[in-house]
Amino acid sequence: MLTNKAMGLIFANMHSSSVGNMTAQRTMASLPFAGRYRLVDFCLSSFVRGGLREVGVIVKENYHSLMNHLGSGKEWDLSRKIAGLMVYPPFIGSLSGTVYHGKIAALYNVLPYIKESGSKHVVLADCDHVSNFNTAELVNNHIDNGADVTILCYEQQNKDEGGLNATSVLRDENGRVIDIDFNRPPKENYLVSMNIMVINRELLIELVEDAYSHRMIVLERDILQHHIKDLFINTVVYDGFVRRINSVQSYFTSSMSLLEPDNRKCLFDPLKPIYTKVNDDAPARYGIGCNVKNSLVADGCIIEGEIENCLLFRGAKVRSGSVLKNCIIMQDTVIEEGASLSYVIADKEVKIGKDRSLMGYESYPLYIQKGSVV
Amino acid sequence: MKETIAMLLAGGQGSRLYALTQTIAKPAVPYGGKYRIIDFPLSNCINSGIDTVGVLTQYQPLELNAYIGDGRPWDLDRLEGGVHVLSPYQKIEGSDWYRGTANAIYQNFGFIEKYNPEYVLILSGDHIYKMNYSKMVDLLKKTDASVVISVLEVPKEEASRFGIMNTDKDDVIIDFEEKPEFPKSNLASMGIYLFRWDVLNKYLEDDNNNPNSSNDFGKDVIPALLNTGKKLVAYRFEGYWKDVGTIDSLWEANMDLINPNVPFDIWADDWRIYCRNPGRPPQYVSNDAVIQNSIATAGSSIDGNVDFSVIFDGVEIHKNATVRDSIIMPGSIVEEGAEVHYSIIAEDVVIKKGAKVGERPENMDDIENWGVSVVAAGLTIGEGAFVRPKAMVYDSVGEGEEC
């Protein structure tokens, strides 16, 4: 039998509520990002490059767009004879009949599958952090140090990210975690967890069974914090590009930070490619009289108007005479002639009519829901 | 059993593309910002409902084989059928290269027999067009023809460059002339033949047994069919079609994509052109860039001036560089202050600072010396070097040199 060092488990719905209507019809994992990706792509690509051949995606609700995106997992090379990609809907496990609440119940629900796995370790990941982390390094560090749990962390540079959804950890001089803090801006000397961690599989099973029978809910609080003295919780510090998405505002600033060449270089290192579902768009077309400045443009876009500091997803159309500044325009959205937009996030398949004028503000970008007609 | 299967002739060297086909077959030549020529017939097949395609390769097949792979980008990874690369192979009576187009098909009868189709569609890998082949099948059934040949109306004055089909009032072909000096009609053969399998079987067998034959569809098989009274019907294709066999025509076909007056739309959702995706992040256009009338693909970054050009994936156009009326293929870099005019730059070329490739026709004293410049894949054009118009560059050009 094929044995792997580690299997991966992705929580698709965690933190969905933090970005408001952006996840009205999708999971956090399927939130579109960077012109052609969805948040889950960053995690999946890192897993696959790190040698994981068995990845489960735990979904709870609103997961149609995610299923559609993932398909058989072929785009991530996870369509395998043995293991590969598996999506776990809520009604499959020991809790059948109810939708679970909290990560512990979610894990309890899929315990039979975790028990079947031949892997020694499990990498658990939420999809709220965008980065290009190194799964192999994380798993090897975990093994080499003989840790029970290893959390991937970073030093929060950007104060704007605040504390929502933040789990921060304090380490002693040996790197061992001695305190875990939740939902507030990280205190001095605390590192922020990327909500990605490795844990020994058998230990995970034991901890989840125990926690579930005690009606515990939150993995970080009720397992890690609870056992902080008797578990060896170690950390690996990631120092590349990372952004936490915990609000519409942080979605906006994280997206816009990709206009910086250094950030792109780090997130889209050609040696560490991010895989995604292919859309078969034609190249982007820049029309006569268009004016494009400091923008990221995906394939299939047709630009006839003026754009500055914008991020255009696949198939977005900007008609002549329209002016877009500081906007994120998602897939197949059309901006008609003469429209003027500033600090707007237009979701997929939105239509902005002729001569419409819409304006958000840097600290409060205006979000327009999927399929809206303005 | 399949009703129609396609056989795509992709073995041609494309010798008139010179430096561009040194190490790749013509159908693998990049086109239109993210495609290769072969994407068009393959996409046409799947869009026409043909899910079984044999691709016949011979010249420099490595890159083409890798590109086609399992056929998934074109939805041609099938349990039954799908796309198959067919190379010349050794037989018990010895081995043989493909001698002519008809012989290439003849040597792969085994492949066709496996599917035992009603009809076999013969395609070539050198044309850019969107076409619904099922209309040819409908016409063949309706007219009870043995063969349907796709034809295009070309301007009378250009007709002598093509194989010309002379037809009666019902579009039944009565005569075929290869590049006639005095063409009797303006219906040019597009090199797309739909055969009844039994007819193809018999005539290619005969052709193979004829020692005087050059084993070519146009030169031998079609005349033989006409001479023996078979019913050949012309299918009149309307729409954009371009043979990209020469440097000038390849350049033009790329430019046609950005010309709003040319009715060729690869953005339309109803007939997508599929390709193997390079999987790169979106393209970036900086504050210093000026880009208009152009198309560009994922992974490229544009800091300079780009006008009337086709930019492939991973291309970098640095600050103050100028690219006009040119095609820059994947991974090439145009450094600061360099200029590229009326050129085709193949893959992974570096054009160093201040170098100049090509020239604008309006700057020429003698227009006879003007033409599209071509730089072969992987070369470096040194700092301040100059590549003359119409040049075909096979080797790197040193700093300040002229070529």
XYZ file of C-alpha atoms in Angstrom, chain A residues 151 167-172 176-182 184 187 189-191 220 224-225 228-229 233 235:
26
model
C 1.482 25.601 13.568
C -5.254 33.114 16.379
C -1.938 34.260 17.776
C 0.646 32.304 19.696
C 3.374 33.097 22.180
C 6.492 30.915 22.111
C 9.140 30.221 24.672
C 7.371 25.865 21.916
C 3.925 27.449 22.126
C 3.020 28.545 25.654
C -0.050 30.689 25.035
C -2.772 30.915 22.405
C -4.835 34.044 21.951
C -8.006 34.511 19.922
C -7.794 40.252 18.887
C 0.056 41.234 21.331
C 5.920 39.016 20.621
C 2.913 36.970 19.482
C 2.964 35.376 16.061
C -7.724 25.844 18.647
C -4.770 23.203 21.590
C -5.228 25.775 24.324
C -1.077 23.456 25.892
C 0.919 22.007 28.795
C 3.024 22.502 20.062
C 5.782 26.585 15.189
